[in-house]
C-alpha positions as a printed NumPy array, in Angstrom:
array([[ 19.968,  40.741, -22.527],
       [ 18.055,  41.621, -19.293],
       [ 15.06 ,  38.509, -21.134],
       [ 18.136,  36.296, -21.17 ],
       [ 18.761,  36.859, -17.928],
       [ 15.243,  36.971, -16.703],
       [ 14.95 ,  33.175, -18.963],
       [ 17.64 ,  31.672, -17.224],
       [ 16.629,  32.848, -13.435],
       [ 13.26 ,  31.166, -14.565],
       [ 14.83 ,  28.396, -15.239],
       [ 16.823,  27.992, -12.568],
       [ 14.262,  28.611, -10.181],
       [ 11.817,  25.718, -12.001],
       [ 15.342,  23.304, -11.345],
       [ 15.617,  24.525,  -7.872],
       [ 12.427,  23.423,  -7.407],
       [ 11.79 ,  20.733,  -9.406],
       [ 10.747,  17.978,  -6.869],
       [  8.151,  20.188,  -5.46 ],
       [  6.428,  20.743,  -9.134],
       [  6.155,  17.396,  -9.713],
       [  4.639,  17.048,  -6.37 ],
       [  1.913,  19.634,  -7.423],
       [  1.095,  17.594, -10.829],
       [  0.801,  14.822,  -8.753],
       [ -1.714,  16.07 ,  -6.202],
       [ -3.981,  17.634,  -9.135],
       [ -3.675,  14.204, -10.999],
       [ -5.073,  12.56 ,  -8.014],
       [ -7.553,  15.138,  -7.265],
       [ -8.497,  14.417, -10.969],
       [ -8.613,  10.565, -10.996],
       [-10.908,  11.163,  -7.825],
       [-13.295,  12.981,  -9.623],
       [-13.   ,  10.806, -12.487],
       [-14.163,   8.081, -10.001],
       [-16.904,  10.127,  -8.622],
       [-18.194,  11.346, -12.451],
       [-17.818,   7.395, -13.292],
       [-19.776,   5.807, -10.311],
       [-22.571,   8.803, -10.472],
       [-23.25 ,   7.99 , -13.991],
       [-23.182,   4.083, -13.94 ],
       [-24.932,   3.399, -10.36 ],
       [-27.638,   6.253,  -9.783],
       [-29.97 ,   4.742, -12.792],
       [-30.026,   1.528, -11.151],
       [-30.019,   3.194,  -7.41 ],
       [-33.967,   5.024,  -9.021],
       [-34.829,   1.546, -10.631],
       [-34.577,  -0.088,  -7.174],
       [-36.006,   2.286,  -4.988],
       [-39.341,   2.407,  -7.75 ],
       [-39.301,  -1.064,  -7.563],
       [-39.489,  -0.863,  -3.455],
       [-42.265,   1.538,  -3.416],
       [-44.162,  -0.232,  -5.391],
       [-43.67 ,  -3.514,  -3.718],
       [-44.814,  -1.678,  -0.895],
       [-47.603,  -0.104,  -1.653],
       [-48.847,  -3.513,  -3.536],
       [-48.638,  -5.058,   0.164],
       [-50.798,  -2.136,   1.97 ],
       [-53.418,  -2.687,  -0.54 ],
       [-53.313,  -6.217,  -0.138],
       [-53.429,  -5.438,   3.519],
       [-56.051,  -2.758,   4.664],
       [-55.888,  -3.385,   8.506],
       [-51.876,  -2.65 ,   7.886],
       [-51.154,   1.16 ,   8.876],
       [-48.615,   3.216,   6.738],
       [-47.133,   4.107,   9.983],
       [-47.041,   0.5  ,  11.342],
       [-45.096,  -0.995,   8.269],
       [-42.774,   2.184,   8.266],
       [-41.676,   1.228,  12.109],
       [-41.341,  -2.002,  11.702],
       [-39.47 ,  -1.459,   8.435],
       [-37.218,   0.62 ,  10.59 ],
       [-36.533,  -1.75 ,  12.942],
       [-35.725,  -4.551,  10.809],
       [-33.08 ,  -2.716,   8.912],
       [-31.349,  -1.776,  12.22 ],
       [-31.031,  -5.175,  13.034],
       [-30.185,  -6.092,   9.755],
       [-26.869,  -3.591,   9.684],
       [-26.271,  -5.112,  13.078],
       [-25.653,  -8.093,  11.037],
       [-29.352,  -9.861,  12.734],
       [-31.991, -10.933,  10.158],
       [-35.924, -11.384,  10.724],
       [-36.31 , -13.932,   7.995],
       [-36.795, -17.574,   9.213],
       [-34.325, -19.003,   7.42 ],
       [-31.796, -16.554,   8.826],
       [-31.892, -17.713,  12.407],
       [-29.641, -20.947,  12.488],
       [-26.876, -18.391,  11.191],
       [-25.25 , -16.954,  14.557],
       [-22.616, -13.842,  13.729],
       [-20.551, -14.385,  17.677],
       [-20.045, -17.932,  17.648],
       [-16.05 , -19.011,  18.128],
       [-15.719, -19.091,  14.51 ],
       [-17.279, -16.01 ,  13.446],
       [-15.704, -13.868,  16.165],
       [-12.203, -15.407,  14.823],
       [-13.09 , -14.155,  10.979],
       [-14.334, -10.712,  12.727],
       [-11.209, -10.484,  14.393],
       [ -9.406, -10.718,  11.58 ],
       [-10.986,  -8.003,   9.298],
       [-10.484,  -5.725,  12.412],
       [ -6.78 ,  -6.189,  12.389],
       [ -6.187,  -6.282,   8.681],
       [ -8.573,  -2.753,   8.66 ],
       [-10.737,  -4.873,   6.025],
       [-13.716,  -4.138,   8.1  ],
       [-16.737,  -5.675,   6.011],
       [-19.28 ,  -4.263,   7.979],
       [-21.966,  -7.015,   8.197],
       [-21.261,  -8.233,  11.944],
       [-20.761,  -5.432,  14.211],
       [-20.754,  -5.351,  17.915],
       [-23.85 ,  -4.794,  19.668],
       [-22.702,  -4.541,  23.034],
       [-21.543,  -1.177,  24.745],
       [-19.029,  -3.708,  26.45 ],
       [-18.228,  -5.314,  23.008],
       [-17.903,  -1.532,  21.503],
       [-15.381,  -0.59 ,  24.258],
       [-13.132,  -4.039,  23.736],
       [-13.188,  -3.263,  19.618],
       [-11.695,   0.321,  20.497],
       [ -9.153,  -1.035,  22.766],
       [ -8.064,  -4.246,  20.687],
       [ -7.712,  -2.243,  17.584],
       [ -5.886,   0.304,  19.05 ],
       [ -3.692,  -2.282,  20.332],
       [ -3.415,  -4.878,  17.193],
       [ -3.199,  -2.735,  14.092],
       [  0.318,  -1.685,  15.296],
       [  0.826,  -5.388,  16.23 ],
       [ -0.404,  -6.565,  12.637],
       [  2.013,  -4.174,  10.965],
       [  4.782,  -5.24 ,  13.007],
       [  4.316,  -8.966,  12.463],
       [  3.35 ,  -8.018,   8.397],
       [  6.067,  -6.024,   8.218],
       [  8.698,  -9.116,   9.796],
       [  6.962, -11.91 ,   7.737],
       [  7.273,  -9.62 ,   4.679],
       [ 10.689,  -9.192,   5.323],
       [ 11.414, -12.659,   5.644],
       [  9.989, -13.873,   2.431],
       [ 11.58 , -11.206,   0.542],
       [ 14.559, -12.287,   1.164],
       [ 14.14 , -15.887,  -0.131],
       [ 11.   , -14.972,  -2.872],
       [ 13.013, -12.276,  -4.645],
       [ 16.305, -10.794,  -3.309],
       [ 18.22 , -14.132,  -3.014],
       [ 16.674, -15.424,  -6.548],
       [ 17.296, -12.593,  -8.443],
       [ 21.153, -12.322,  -7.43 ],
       [ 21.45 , -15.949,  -8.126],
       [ 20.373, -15.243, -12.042],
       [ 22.175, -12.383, -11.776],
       [ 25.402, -14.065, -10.875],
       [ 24.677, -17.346, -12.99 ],
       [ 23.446, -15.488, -16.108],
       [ 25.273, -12.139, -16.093],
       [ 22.028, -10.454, -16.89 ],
       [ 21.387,  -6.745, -16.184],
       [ 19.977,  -6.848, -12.023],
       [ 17.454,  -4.37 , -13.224],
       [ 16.16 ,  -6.51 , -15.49 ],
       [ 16.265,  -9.469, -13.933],
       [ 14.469,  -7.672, -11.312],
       [ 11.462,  -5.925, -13.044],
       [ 11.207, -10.113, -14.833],
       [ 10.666, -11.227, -11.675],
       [  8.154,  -8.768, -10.308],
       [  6.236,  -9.032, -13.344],
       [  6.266, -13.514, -12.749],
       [  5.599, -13.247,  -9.137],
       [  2.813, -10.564,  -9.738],
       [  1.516, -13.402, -12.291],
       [  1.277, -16.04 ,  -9.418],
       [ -0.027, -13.775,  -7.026],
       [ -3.115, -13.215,  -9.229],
       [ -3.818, -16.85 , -10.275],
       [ -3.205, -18.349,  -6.664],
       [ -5.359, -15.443,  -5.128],
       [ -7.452, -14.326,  -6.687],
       [ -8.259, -16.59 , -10.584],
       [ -8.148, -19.706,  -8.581],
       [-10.498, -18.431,  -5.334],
       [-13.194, -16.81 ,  -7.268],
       [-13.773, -20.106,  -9.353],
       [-14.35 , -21.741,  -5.948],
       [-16.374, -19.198,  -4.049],
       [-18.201, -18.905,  -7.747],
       [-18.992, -22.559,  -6.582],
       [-19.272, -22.645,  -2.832],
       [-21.444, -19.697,  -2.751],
       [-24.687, -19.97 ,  -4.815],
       [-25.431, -16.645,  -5.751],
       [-22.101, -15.613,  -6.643],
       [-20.681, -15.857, -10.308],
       [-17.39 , -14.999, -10.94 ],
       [-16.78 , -11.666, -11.428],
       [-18.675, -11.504,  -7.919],
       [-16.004, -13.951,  -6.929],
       [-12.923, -12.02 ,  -7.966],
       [-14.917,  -9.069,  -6.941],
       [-15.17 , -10.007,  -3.057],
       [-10.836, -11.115,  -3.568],
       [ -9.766,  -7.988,  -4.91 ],
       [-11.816,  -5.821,  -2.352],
       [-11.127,  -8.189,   0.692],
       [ -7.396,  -8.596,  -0.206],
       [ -6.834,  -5.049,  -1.017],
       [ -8.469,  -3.798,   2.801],
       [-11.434,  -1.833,   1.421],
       [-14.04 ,  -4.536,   2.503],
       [-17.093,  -2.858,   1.611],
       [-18.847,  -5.294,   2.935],
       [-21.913,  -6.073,   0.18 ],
       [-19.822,  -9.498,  -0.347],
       [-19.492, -12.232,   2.63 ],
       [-18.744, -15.98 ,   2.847],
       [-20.546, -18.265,   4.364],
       [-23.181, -15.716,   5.188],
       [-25.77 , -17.739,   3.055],
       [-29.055, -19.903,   5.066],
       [-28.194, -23.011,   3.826],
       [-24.324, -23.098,   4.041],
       [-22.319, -26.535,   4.672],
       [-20.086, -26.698,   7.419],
       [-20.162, -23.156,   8.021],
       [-17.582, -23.245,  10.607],
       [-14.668, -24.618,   8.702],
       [-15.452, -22.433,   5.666],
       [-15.48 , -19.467,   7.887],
       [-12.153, -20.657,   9.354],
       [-10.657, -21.581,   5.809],
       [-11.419, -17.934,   4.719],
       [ -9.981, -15.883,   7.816],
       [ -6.489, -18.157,   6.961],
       [ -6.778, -16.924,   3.273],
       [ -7.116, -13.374,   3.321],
       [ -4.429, -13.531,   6.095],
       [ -1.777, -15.53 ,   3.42 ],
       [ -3.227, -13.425,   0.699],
       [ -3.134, -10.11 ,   2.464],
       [  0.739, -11.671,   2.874],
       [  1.047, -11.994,  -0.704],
       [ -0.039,  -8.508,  -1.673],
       [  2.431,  -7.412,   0.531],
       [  5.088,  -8.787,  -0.768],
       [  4.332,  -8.3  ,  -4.513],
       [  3.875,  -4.493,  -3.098],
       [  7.26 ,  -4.657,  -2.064],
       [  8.832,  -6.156,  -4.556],
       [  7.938,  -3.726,  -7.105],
       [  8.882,  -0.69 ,  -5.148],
       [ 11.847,  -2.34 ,  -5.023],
       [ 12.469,  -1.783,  -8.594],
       [ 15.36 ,   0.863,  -9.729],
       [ 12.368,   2.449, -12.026],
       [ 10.002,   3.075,  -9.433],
       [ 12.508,   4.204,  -7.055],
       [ 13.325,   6.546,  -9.537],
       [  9.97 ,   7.629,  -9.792],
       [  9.375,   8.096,  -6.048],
       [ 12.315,  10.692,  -5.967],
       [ 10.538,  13.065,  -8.631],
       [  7.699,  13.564,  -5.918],
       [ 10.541,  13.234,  -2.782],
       [ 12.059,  16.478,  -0.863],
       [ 15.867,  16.692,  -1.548],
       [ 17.657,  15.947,   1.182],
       [ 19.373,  19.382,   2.943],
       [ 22.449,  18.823,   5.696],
       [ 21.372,  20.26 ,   8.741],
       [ 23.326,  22.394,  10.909],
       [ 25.388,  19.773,  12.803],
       [ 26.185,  17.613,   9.666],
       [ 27.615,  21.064,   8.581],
       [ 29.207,  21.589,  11.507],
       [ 31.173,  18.609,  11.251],
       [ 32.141,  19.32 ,   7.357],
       [ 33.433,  22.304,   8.496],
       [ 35.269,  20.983,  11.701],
       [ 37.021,  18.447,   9.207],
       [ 37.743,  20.82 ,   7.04 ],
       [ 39.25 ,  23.088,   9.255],
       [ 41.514,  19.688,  10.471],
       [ 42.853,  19.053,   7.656],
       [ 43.756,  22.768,   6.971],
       [ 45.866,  22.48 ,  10.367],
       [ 47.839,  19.061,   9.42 ],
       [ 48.496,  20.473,   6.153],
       [ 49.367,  24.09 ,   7.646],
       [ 52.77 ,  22.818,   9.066],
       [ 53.811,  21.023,   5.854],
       [ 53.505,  23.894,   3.954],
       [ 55.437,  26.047,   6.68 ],
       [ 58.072,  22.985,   6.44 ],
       [ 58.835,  23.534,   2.843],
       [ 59.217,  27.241,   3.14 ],
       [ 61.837,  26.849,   5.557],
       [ 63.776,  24.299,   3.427],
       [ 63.532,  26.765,   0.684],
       [ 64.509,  29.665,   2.931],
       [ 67.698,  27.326,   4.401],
       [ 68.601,  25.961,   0.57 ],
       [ 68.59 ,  29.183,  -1.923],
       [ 67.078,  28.65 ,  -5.208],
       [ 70.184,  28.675,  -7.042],
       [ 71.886,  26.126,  -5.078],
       [ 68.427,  24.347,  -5.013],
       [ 68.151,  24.314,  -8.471],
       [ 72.776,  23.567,  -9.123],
       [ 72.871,  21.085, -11.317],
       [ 75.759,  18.503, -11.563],
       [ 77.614,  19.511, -14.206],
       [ 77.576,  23.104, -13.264],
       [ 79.651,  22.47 ,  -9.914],
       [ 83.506,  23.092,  -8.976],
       [ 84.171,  19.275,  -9.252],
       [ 83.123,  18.722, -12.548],
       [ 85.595,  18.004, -15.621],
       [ 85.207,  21.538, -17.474],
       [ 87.05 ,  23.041, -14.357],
       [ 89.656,  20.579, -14.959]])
């Protein structure tokens, strides 16, 4: 008896608590997938991480040997140099110079990575001036970009999914649910060919190093904000109309950041994954004034319903129960007495 009883306090304890075990798997499954990551990357990029930095000693040591009158120390500093200019987005090579990172157009696309938090990293401001500004219009316009992401989002919803899945609904008397996870699944399907299929075959042509899966490569990271920054558009020395290409880009991965959004929001939308977001979610406790107000309503209709009761037990007390409870035939009137 007393396991019984010790098996169902168990029990009710894991129900009482249910939402907060699930939130524990969760956090070790992510903890997991992020070393799964980790163990992943290690083993695929660190062989070719050694291959390349053989291949750069060697390259360099070929050049001081072709080069006597060329310190160790001398090459090392101006090595150094060149690869802080270089992360300052500034390049020694010849061919480099015609590209200039701050013109109008650049300083648009730059602007525009800030704001969206992509942040590719290859233009950065050199200026303590231009440091100070980035702080203060970033403070500034990420709040403002979520507010007018959040209102176009909104917007589009209504006529992209709400609006056209009530008017199946309604037309073919389908299950909402349904029709709803359909639709996700069809806009998530032109999301990915107008974004990201379609783009990488034409940066797979405008850019001449880049093959596809570089392509779709530099969509999903730019589009998804992580923006590592080892991709970039119109970054190469002989790029046509450089300008407008820069400006064509900052207007897609504004629409397609759009986009992402909205196919985000559409499938949270979904009666499934709400119902998956409330195994992780606190339950929801009444706090002390919601209580207070149950109980003050309570306690109001105890009083209104207080002097009805009183009511009938002083008809009962002013009628006795047998003359209550006479029935017709039974009185002095009737035809027995007769």
């Amino acid at each position: 008896m007393l396991q019984c009883l010790s098996g169902s306090s168990c029990v009710r304890v894991i129900e009482g608590y249910r939402s907060t075990w699930y939130f524990l798997v969760l956090v070790l499954a992510y903890v997991l997938y992020l070393i799964f990551g980790a163990l992943v990357f290690y083993a695929v990029e660190l062989p070719y991480e050694e291959q390349l930095r053989q291949e750069l000693r060697t390259v360099k040591q070929q050049f001081l040997n072709d080069n006597e009158c060329l310190s160790d120390e001398r090459l090392e500093e101006f090595l150094t140099r060149a690869l802080e200019a270089s992360n300052y987005g500034v390049s020694v090579l010849n061919n480099a110079t015609t590209n200039w990172n701050w013109d109008f157009t650049s300083a648009l696309f730059f602007a525009s990575t800030v704001l969206s938090t992509t942040g590719y990293g290859h233009s950065v401001p050199l200026s303590d001036g231009g440091k100070a500004f980035c702080i203060i219009y970033s403070v500034v316009g990420i709040p403002f970009t979520l507010l007018f992401l959040t209102a176009v989002v909104q917007r589009i919803m209504e006529f992209s999914t709400r609006r056209p899945v009530e008017y199946l609904h309604r037309r073919w008397g389908m299950s909402k649910p349904l029709l709803a996870a359909l639709h996700a699944s069809l806009l998530a399907i032109i999301t990915v060919s107008c974004f990201f299929l379609i783009p990488a075959i034409i940066f797979s042509v405008l850019e001449e190093d880049w093959n596809f899966l570089e392509s779709f490569y530099f969509c999903f990271i730019s589009l998804s904000t992580i923006g590592l920054g080892d991709y970039v558009p119109g970054e190469g020395y002989h790029q046509r109309f450089r300008e407008l290409y820069k400006l064509g880009i900052t207007f897609y991965l504004i629409l397609g950041l759009i986009a992402m959004l909205v196919v985000l929001e559409t499938f949270c939308e979904l009666q499934q994954m709400k119902k998956l977001r409330k195994m992780f979610y606190l339950r929801k406790q009444k706090t002390e004034d919601q209580l207070n107000i149950v109980d003050h309503d309570h306690l109001s209709f105890a009083s209104v319903s207080d002097p009805a009761a009183s009511f009938r037990e002083d008809k009962t007390d002013v009628f006795p129960d047998d003359i209550v409870s006479a029935s017709p035939t039974t009185t002095s009137n009737g035809p027995m007495d007769r």
